Every structure is written in structure tokens, then in C-alpha cells.
Short mmCIF file of C-alpha atoms in Angstrom, two decimals:
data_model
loop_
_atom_site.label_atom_id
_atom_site.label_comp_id
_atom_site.label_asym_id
_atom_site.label_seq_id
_atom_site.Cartn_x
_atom_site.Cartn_y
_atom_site.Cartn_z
CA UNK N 1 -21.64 -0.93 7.52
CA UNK N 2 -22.65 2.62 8.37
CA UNK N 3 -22.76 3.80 4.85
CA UNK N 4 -24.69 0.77 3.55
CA UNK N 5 -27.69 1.40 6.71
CA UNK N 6 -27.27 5.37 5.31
CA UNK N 7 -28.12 3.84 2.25
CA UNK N 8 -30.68 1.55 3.08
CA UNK N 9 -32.42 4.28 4.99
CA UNK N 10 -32.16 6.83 1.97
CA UNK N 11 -33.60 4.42 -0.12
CA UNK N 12 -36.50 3.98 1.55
CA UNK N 13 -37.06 7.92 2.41
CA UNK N 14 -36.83 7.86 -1.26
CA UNK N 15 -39.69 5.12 -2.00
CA UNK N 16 -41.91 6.94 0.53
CA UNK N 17 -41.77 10.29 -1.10
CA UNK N 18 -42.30 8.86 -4.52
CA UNK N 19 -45.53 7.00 -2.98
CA UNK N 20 -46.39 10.20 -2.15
CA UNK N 21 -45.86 11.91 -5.52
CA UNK N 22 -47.59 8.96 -7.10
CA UNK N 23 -50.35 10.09 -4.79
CA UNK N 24 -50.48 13.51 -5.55
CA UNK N 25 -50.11 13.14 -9.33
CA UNK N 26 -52.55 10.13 -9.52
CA UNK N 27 -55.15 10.39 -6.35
CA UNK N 28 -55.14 13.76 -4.93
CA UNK N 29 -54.95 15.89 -8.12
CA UNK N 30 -57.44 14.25 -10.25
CA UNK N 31 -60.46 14.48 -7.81
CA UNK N 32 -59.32 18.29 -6.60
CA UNK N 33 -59.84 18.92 -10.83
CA UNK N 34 -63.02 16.91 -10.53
CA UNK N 35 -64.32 18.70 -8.14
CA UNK N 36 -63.85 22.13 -9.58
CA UNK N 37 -65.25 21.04 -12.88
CA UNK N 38 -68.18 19.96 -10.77
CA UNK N 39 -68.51 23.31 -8.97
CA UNK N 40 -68.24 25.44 -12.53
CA UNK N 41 -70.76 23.12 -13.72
CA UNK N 42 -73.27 23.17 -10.93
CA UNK N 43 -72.67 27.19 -10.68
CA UNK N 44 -73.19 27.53 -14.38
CA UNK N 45 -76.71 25.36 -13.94
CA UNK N 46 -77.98 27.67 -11.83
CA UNK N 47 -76.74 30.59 -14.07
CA UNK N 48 -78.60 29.24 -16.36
CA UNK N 49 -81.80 28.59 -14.34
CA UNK N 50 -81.97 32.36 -13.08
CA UNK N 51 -81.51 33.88 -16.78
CA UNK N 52 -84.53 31.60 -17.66
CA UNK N 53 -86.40 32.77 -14.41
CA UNK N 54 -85.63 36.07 -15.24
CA UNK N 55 -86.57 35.98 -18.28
CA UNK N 56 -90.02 34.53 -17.31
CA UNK N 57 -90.82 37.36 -14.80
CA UNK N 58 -90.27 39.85 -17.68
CA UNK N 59 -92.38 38.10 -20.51
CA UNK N 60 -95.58 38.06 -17.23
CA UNK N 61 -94.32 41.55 -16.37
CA UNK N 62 -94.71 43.14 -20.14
CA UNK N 63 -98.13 40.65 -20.31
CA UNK N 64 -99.39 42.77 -17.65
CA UNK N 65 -98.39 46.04 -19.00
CA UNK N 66 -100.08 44.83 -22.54
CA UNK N 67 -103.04 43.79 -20.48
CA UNK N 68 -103.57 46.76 -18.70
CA UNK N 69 -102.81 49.40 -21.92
CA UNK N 70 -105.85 47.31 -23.58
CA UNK N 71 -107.66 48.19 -20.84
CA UNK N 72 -106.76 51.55 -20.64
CA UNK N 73 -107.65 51.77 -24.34
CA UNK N 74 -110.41 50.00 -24.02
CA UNK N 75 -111.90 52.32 -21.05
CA UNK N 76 -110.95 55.54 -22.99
CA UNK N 77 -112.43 54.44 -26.25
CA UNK N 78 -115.59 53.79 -24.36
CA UNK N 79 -115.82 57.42 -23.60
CA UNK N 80 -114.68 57.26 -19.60
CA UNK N 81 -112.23 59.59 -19.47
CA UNK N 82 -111.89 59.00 -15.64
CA UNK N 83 -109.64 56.05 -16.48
CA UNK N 84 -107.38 58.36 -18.84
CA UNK N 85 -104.31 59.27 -18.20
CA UNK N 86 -101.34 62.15 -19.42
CA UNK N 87 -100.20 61.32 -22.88
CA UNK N 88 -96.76 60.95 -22.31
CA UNK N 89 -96.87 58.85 -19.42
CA UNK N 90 -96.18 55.55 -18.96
CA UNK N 91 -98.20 52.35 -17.87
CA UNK N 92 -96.74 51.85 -14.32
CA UNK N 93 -96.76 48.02 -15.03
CA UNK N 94 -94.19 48.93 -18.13
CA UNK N 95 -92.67 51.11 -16.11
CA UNK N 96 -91.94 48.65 -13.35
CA UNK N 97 -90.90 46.13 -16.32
CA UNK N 98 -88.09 48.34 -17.44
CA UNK N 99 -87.20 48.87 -13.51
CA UNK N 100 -86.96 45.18 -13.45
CA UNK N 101 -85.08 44.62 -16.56
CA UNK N 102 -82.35 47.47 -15.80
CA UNK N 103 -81.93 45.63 -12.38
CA UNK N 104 -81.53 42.30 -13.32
CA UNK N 105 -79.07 43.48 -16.02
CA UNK N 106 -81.46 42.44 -19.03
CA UNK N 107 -81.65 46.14 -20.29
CA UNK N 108 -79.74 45.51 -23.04
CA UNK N 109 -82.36 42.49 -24.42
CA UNK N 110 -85.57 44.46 -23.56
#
């Protein structure tokens, strides 16, 4: 009688831990990989969102350097050479553009 109880009680030790296999393989597993994917999706959406704002702040950045080298132009053909500035030297809108672009890693596209 002892070894058949042993038995009985093994059995069901046994049921219980494949329950809770089942459970892992079936239940616990698939949303842990569902929530990852979720995660890398989510953190690739906002990857995505800050290249784009990025990129915005540099097109308005080099629209103001544009801007103000017409101006510039514009002032020195005119005849005010106040306005003018050393030959070699940049606008400091453009400069602060390629600041920008070096920092946020875009010097490679400018």
C-alpha cells in the first residue's frame, strides 16, 4: 500500500509540474515575447519620430542661414558695407546648422 500512495503522490507532483510547463510554454512565454516586440516597436516609433524632427530643425535651420546670406547679399550689393562681413567667414546661422547637425549625429547627411 505504501508504494502505490508513493505512486499516487508522484503522479500527481508530476501533473502539477507539467501544468506548469504547459504554462510557461503556452501562457507565460508568449506574452513576455509580445511584450518585447511591443517595446522594440514602440522604441523604434519614436526613433523614427526624432530622425524626422531632426531633420525638420535642420531644413528651418539652413532656411535661415539662406535667408540671412540673401540678406547679407542683398545689403552689400546695395552699397552698405556696414552689414559686410570677412570673406571667409561664415553665416553664424550656417554655422550653428553644422553645430547642430554634428551633434545630432546627421553630419554625415548634411
Amino acid at each position: 500500500a505504501s508504494l502505490k500512495t508513493q505512486l499516487v503522490v508522484l503522479d500527481d507532483a508530476f501533473k502539477v509540474t507539467n501544468r506548469r510547463v504547459n504554462a510557461l510554454d503556452y501562457v507565460v512565454m508568449p506574452r513576455i515575447h509580445n511584450t518585447i516586440k511591443y517595446i522594440q516597436d514602440e522604441l523604434d516609433e519614436l526613433e523614427r519620430e526624432e530622425f524626422s524632427r531632426l531633420q525638420k530643425v535642420k531644413d528651418v535651420l539652413e532656411e535661415k542661414a539662406r535667408e540671412a546670406d540673401k540678406a547679407l547679399q542683398a545689403s552689400m550689393n546695395s552699397g552698405n558695407k556696414a552689414a559686410a562681413r570677412p570673406s571667409g567667414q561664415q553665416s553664424m546661422l550656417k554655422q550653428k546648422a553644422n553645430e547642430f547637425g554634428d551633434l545630432a549625429g546627421l553630419g554625415d547627411i548634411m
